[in-house]
PDB file of C-alpha atoms and ligand atoms in Angstrom:
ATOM      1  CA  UNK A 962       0.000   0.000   0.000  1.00  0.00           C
ATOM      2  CA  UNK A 963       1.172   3.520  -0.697  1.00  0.00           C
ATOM      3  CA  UNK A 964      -0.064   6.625   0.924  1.00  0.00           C
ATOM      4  CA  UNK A 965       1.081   9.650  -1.087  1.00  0.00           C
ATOM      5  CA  UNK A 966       0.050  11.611   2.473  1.00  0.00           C
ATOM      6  CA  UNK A 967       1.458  10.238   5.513  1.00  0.00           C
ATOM      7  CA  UNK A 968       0.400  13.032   8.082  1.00  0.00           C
ATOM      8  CA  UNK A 969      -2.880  14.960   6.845  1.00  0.00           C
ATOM      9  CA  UNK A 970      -4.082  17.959   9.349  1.00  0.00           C
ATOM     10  CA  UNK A 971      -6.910  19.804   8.319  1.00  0.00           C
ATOM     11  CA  UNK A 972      -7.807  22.999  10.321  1.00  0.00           C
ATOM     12  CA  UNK A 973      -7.337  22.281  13.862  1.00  0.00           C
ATOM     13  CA  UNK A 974      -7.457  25.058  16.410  1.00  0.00           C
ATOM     14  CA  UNK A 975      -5.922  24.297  19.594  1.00  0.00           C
ATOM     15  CA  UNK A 976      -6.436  26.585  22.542  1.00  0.00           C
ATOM     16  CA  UNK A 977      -4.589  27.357  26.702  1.00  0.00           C
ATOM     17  CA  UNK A 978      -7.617  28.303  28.045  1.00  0.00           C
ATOM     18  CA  UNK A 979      -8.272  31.702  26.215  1.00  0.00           C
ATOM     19  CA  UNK A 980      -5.375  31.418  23.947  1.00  0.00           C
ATOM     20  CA  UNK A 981      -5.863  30.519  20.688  1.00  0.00           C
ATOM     21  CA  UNK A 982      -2.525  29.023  20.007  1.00  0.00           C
ATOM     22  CA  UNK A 983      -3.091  27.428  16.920  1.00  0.00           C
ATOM     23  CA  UNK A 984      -5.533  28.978  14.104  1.00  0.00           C
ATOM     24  CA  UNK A 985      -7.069  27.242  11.442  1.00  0.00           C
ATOM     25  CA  UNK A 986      -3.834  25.224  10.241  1.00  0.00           C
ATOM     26  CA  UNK A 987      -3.952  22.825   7.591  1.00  0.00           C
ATOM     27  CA  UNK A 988      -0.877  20.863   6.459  1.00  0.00           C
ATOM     28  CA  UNK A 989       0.425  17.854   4.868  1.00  0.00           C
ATOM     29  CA  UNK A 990       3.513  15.484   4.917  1.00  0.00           C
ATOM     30  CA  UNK A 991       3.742  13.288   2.377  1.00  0.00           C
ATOM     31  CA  UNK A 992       5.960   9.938   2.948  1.00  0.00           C
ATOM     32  CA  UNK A 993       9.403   9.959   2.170  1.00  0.00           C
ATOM     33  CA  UNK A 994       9.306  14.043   2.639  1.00  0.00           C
ATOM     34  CA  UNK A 995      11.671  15.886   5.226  1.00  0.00           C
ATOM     35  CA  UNK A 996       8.708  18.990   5.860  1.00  0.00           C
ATOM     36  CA  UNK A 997      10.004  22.012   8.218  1.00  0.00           C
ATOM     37  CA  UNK A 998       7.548  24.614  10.233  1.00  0.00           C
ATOM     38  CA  UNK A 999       9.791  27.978  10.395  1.00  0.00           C
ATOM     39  CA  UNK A1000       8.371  30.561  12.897  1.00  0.00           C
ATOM     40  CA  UNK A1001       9.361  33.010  15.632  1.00  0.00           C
ATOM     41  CA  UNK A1002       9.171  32.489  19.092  1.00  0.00           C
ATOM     42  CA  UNK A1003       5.349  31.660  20.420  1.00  0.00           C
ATOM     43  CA  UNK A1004       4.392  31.070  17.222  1.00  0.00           C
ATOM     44  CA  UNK A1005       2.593  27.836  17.863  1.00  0.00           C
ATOM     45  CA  UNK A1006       5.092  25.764  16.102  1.00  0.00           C
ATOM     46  CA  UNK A1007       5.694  23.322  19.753  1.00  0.00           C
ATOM     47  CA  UNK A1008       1.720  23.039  20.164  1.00  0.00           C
ATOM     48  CA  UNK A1009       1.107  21.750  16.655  1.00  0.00           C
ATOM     49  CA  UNK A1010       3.624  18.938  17.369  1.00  0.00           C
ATOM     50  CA  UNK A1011       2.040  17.951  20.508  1.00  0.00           C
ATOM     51  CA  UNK A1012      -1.577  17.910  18.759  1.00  0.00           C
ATOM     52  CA  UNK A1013      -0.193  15.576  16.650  1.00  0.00           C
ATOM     53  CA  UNK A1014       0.537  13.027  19.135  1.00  0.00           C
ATOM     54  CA  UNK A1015      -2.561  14.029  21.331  1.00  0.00           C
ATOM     55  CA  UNK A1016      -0.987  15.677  24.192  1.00  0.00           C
ATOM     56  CA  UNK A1017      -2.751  18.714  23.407  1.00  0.00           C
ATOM     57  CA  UNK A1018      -6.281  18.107  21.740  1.00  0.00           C
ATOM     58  CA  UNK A1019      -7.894  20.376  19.411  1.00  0.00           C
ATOM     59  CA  UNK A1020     -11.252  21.748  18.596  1.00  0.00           C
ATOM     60  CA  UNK A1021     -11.824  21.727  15.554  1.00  0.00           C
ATOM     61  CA  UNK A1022     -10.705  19.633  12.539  1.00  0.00           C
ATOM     62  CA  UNK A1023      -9.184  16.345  11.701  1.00  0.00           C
ATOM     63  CA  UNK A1024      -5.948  14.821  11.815  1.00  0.00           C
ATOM     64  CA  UNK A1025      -5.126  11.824   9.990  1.00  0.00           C
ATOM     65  CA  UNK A1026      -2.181   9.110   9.734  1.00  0.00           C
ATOM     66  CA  UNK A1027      -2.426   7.043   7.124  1.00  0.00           C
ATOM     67  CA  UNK A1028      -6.049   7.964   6.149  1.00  0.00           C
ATOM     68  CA  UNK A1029      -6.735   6.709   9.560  1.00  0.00           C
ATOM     69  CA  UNK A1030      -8.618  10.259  12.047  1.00  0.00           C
ATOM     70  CA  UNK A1031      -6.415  10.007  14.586  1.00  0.00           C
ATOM     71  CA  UNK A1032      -7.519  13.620  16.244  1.00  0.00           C
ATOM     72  CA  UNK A1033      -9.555  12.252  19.299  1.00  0.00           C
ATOM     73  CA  UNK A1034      -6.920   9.035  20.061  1.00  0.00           C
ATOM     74  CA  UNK A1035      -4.677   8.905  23.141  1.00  0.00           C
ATOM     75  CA  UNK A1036      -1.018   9.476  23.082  1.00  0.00           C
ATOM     76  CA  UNK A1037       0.169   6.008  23.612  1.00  0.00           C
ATOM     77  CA  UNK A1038      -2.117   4.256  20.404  1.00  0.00           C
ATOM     78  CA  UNK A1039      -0.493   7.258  18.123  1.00  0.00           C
ATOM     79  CA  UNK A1040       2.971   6.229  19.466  1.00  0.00           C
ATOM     80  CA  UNK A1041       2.213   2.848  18.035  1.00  0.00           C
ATOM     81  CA  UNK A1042       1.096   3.812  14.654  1.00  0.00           C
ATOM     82  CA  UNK A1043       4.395   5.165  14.205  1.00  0.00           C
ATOM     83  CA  UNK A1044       4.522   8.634  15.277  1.00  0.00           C
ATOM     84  CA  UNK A1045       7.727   9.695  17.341  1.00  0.00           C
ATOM     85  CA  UNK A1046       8.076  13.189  19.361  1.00  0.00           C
ATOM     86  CA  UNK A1047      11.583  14.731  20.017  1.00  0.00           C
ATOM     87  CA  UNK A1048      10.836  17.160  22.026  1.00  0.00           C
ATOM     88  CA  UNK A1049      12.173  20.739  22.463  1.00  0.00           C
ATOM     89  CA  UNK A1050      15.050  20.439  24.891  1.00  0.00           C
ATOM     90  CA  UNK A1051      15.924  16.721  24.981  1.00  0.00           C
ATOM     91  CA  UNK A1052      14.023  15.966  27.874  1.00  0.00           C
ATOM     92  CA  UNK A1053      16.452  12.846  28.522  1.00  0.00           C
ATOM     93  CA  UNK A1054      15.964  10.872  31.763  1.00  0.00           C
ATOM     94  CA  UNK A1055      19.219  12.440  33.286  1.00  0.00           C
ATOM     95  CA  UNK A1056      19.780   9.438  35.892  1.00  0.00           C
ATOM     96  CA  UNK A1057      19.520   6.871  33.537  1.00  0.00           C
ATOM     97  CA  UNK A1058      22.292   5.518  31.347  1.00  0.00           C
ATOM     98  CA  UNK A1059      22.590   6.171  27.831  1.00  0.00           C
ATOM     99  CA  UNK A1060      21.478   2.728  26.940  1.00  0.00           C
ATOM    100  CA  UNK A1061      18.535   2.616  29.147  1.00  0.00           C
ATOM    101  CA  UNK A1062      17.449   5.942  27.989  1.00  0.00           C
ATOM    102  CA  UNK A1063      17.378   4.332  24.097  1.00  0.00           C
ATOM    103  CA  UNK A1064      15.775   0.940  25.145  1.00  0.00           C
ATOM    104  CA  UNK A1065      12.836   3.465  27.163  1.00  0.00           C
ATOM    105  CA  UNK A1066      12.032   4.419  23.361  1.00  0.00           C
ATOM    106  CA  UNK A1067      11.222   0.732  22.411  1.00  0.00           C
ATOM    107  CA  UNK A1068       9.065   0.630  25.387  1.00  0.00           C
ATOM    108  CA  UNK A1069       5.690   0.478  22.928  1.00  0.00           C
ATOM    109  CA  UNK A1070       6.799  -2.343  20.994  1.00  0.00           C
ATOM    110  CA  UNK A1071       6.492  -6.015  21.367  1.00  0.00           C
ATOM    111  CA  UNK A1072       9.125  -6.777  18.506  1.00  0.00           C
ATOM    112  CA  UNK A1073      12.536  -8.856  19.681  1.00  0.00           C
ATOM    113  CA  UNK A1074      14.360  -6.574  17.305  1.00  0.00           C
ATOM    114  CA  UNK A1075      15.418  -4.029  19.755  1.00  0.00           C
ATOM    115  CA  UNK A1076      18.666  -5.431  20.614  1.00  0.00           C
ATOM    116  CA  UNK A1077      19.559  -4.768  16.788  1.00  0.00           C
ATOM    117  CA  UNK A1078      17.740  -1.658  16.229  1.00  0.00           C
ATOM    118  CA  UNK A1079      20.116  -0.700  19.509  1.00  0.00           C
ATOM    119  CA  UNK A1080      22.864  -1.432  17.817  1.00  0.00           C
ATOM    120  CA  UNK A1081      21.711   0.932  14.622  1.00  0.00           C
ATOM    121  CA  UNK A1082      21.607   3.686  16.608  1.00  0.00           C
ATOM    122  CA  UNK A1083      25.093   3.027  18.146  1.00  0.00           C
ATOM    123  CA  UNK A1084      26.492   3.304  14.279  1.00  0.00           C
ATOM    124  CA  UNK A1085      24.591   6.073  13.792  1.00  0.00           C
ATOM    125  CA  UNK A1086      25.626   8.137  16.592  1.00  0.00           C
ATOM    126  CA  UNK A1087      29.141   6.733  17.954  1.00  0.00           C
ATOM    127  CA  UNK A1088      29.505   9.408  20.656  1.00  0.00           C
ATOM    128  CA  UNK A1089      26.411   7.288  22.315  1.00  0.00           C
ATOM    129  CA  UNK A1090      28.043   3.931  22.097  1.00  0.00           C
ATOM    130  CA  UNK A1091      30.828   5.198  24.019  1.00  0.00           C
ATOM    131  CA  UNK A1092      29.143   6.778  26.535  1.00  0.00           C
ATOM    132  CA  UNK A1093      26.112   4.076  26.758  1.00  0.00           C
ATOM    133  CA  UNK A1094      27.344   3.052  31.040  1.00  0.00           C
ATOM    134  CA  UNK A1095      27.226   6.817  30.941  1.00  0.00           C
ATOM    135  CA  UNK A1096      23.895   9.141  32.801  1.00  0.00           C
ATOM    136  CA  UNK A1097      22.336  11.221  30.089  1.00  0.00           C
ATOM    137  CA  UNK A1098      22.241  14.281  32.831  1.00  0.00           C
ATOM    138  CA  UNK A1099      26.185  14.142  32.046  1.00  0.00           C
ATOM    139  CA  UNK A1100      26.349  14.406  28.662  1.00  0.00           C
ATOM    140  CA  UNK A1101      26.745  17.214  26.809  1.00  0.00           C
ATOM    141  CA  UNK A1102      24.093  19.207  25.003  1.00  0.00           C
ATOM    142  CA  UNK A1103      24.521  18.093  21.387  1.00  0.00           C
ATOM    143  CA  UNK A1104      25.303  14.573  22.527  1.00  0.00           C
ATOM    144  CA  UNK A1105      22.067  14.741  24.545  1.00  0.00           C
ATOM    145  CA  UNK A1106      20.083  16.121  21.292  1.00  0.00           C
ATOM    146  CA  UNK A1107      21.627  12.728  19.832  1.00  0.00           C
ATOM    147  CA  UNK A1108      20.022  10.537  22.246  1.00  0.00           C
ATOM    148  CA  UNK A1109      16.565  12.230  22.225  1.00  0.00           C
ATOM    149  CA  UNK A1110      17.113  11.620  18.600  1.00  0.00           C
ATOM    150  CA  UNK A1111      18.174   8.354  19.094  1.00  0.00           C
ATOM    151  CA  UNK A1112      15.535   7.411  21.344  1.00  0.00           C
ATOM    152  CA  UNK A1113      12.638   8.912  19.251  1.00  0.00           C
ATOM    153  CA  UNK A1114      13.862   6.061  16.387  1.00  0.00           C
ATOM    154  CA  UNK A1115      14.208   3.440  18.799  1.00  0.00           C
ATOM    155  CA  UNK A1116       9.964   3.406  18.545  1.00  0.00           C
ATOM    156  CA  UNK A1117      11.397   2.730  14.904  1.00  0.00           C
ATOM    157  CA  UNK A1118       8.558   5.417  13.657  1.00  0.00           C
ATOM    158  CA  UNK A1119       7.403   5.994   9.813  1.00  0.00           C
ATOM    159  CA  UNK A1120       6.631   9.553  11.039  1.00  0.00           C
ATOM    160  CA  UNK A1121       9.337  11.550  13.226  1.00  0.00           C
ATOM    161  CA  UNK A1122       8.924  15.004  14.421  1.00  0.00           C
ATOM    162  CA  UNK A1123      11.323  16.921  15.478  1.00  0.00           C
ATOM    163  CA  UNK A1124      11.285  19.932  17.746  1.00  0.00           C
ATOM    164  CA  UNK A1125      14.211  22.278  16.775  1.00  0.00           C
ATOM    165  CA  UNK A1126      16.875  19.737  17.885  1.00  0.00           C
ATOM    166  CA  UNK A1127      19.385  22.559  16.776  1.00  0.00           C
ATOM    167  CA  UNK A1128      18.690  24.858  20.159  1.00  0.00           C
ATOM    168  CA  UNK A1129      21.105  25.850  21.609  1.00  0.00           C
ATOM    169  CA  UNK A1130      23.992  23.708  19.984  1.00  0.00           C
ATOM    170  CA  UNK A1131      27.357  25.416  18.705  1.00  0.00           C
ATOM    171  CA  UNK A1132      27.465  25.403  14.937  1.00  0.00           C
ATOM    172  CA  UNK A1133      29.726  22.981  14.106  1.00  0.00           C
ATOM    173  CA  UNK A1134      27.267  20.640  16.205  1.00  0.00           C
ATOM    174  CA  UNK A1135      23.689  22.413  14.224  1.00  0.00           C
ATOM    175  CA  UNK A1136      25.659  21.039  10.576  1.00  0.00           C
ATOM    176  CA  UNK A1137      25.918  17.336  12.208  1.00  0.00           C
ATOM    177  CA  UNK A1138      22.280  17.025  13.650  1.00  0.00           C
ATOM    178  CA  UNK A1139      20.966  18.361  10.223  1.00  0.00           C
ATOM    179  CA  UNK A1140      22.948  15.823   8.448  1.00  0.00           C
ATOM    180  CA  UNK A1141      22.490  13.184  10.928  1.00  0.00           C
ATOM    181  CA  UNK A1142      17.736  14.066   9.924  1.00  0.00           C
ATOM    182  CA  UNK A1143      19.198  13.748   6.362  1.00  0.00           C
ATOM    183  CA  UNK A1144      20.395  10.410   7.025  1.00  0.00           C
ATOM    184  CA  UNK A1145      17.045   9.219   9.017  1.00  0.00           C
ATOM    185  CA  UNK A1146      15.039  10.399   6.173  1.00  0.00           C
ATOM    186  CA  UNK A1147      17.325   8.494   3.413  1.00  0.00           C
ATOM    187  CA  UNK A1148      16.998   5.257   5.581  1.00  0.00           C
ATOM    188  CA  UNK A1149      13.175   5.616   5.358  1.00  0.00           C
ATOM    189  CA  UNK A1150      12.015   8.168   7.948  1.00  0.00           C
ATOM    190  CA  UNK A1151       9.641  11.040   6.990  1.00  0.00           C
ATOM    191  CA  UNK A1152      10.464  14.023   9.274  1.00  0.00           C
ATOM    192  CA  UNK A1153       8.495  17.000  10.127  1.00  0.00           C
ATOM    193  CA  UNK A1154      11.075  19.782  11.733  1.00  0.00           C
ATOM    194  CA  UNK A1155      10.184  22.444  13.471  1.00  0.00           C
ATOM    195  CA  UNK A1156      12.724  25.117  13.475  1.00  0.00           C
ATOM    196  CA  UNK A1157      13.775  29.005  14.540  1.00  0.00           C
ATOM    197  CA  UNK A1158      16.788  28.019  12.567  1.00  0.00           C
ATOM    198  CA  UNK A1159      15.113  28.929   8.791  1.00  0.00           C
ATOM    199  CA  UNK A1160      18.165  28.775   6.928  1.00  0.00           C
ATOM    200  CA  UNK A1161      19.732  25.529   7.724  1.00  0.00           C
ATOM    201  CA  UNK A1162      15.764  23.556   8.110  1.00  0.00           C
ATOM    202  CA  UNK A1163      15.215  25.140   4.463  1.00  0.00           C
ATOM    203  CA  UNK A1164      18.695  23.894   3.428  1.00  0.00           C
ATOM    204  CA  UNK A1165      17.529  19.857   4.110  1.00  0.00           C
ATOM    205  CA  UNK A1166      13.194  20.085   3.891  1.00  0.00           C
ATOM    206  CA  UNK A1167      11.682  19.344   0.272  1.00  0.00           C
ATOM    207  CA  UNK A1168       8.327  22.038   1.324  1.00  0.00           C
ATOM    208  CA  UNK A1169       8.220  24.147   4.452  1.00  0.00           C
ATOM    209  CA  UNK A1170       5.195  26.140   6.344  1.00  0.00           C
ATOM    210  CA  UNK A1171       5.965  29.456   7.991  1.00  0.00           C
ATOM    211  CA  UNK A1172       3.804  29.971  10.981  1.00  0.00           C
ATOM    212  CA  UNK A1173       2.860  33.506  12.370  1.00  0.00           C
ATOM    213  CA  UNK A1174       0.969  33.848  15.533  1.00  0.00           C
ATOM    214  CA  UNK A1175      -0.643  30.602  15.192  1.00  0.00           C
ATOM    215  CA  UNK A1176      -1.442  30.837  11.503  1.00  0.00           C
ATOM    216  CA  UNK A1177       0.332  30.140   8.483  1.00  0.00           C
ATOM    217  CA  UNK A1178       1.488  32.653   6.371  1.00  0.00           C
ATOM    218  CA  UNK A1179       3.216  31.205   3.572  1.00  0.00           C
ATOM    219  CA  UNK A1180       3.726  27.330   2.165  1.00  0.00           C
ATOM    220  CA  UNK A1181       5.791  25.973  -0.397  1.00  0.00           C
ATOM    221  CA  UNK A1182       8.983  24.129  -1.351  1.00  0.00           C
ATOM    222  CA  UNK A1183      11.770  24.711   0.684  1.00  0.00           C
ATOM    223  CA  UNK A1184      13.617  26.381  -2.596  1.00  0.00           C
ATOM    224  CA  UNK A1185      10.591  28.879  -3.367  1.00  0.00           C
ATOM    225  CA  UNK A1186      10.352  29.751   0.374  1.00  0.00           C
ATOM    226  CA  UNK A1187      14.721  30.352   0.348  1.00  0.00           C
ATOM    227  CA  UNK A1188      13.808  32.905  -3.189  1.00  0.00           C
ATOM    228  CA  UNK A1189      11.132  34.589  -0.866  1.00  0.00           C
ATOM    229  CA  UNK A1190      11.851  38.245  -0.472  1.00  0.00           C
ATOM    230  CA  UNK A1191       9.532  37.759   2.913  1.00  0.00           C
ATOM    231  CA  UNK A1192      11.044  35.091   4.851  1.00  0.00           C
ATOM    232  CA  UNK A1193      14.558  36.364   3.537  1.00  0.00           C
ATOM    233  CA  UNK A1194      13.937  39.357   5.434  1.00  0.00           C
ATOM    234  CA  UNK A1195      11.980  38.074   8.729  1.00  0.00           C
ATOM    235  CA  UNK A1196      13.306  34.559   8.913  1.00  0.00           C
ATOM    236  CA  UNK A1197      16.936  34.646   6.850  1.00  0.00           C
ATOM    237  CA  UNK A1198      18.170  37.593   8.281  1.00  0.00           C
ATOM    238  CA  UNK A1199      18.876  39.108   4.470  1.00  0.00           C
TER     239      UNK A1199
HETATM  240  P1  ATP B2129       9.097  28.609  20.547  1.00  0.00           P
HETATM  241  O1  ATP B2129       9.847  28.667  19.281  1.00  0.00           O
HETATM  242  O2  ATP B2129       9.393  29.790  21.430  1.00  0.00           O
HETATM  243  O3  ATP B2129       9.158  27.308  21.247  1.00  0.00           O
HETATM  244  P2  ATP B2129       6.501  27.949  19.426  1.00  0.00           P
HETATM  245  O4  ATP B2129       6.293  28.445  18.044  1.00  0.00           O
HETATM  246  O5  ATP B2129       6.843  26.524  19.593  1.00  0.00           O
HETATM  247  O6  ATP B2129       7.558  28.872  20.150  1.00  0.00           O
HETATM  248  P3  ATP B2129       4.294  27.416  21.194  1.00  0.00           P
HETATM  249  O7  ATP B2129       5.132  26.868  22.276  1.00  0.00           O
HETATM  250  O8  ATP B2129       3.516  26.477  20.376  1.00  0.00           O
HETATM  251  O9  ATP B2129       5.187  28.317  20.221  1.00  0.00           O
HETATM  252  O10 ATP B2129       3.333  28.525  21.831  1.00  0.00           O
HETATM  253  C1  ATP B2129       2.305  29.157  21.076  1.00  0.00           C
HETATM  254  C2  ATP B2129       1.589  30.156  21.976  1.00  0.00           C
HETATM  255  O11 ATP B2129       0.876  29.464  23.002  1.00  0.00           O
HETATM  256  C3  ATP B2129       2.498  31.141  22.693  1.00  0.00           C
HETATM  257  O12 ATP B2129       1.870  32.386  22.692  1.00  0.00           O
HETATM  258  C4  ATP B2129       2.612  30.585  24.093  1.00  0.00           C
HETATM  259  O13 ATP B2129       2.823  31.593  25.031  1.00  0.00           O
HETATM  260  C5  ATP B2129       1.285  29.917  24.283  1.00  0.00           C
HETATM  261  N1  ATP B2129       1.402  28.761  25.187  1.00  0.00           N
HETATM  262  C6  ATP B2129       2.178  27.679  24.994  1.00  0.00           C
HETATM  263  N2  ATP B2129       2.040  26.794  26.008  1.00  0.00           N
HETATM  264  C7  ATP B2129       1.147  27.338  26.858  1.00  0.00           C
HETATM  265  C8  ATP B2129       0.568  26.925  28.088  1.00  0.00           C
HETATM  266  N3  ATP B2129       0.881  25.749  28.641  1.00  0.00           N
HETATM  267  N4  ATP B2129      -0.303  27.759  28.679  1.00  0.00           N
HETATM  268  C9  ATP B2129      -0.637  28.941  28.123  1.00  0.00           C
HETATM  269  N5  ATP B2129      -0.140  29.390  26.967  1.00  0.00           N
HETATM  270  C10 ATP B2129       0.746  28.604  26.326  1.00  0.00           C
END
């Protein structure tokens, strides 16, 4: 079977009590796509990932995965359809060692692969296999990005989404996460990014959305939105 949309939202409006976070947004991934939400700060770019996987709910609208409405189902069935949520700032168990951190991310399957899926990620990200007696609180912030990374994959989803994994990471570190979603999405991965770093998520995404105060201004390919005169200025710093 082939779906040429993966991830279909159709206008959802998510609310914090008075809030309206999240206006009227309608957007598509298709499978096989790397798709990037660009926006300032408080844009609504983090509560459009977590309607997704039904920590926040919305009023309005439909959300489907894989032609299937998943907008009124509960976290943990989404999770097993193959939706995975990095979210913003790691959030790694900082106690816990590197390896128990990655097998927590299996947690919803009832495959035996995760002993080899384990060792996948290990290749991926070597930095991890050495430090995998290590506690996550020790590592450092781009290796930690790594194992949130890591982890979100170890649910081995068809759907990851990623909430700007390059915060707060030195340069150098930003070019080897976006090459490291590169590499997820060539192995089979579709990824939706969300991003205040516009010029290096519109350097890997095939489309992009750009989001402004919960609504979305502008959509198209990632090349049309770089030509933009509009998001060179707000978003590209031109
Ligand atoms: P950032 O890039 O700063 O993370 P964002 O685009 O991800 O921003 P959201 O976190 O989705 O933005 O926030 C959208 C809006 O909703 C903001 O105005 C924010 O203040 C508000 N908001 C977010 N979480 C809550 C909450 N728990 N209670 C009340 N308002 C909230």
């Amino acid at each position: 079977r082939r779906w040429i949309r993966l991830l279909n939202i159709d206008g959802i409006n998510v609310y914090y009590g008075n809030i309206h976070a999240v206006r009227d947004i309608s957007l598509t991934v298709g499978e096989g796509e790397i798709v990037t939400i660009i926006g300032a700060n408080g844009a609504g770019k983090t509560t459009i990932l977590k309607t997704i996987v039904g920590l926040l709910k919305s009023r309005t609208g439909t959300i489907r995965f894989q032609g299937d409405d998943i907008t009124q189902e509960a976290t943990a069935g989404i999770v097993r359809r193959g939706i995975a949520l990095v979210p913003e700032g790691r959030r790694v168990f900082p106690r816990l060692s590197v390896a128990d951190n990655l097998i927590l991310g299996a947690y919803s399957r009832k495959d035996k692969e995760v002993e080899r899926d384990l060792a996948k990620i290990y290749e991926m990200f070597p930095r991890l296999a050495e430090r995998r007696h290590q506690a996550a609180g020790t590592l450092s912030g781009g290796e930690q990005q790594m194992l949130a990374m890591g982890r979100g994959l170890m649910s081995r989803p068809k759907l990851l989404l990623l909430d700007e994994p390059s915060m707060g990471l030195a340069p150098l570190l930003v070019r080897q996460i976006f090459q490291t979603i590169l590499d997820i999405n060539s192995m089979g991965t579709t990824i939706l990014l969300v991003e205040q770093n516009a010029r290096m998520a519109l350097s890997i995404a095939d489309r992009g959305y750009v989001l402004e105060t919960g609504s979305v201004a502008l959509a198209g390919s990632a090349a049309d939105l770089s030509d933009n005169d509009k998001v060179r200025r707000a978003y590209l710093g031109e």
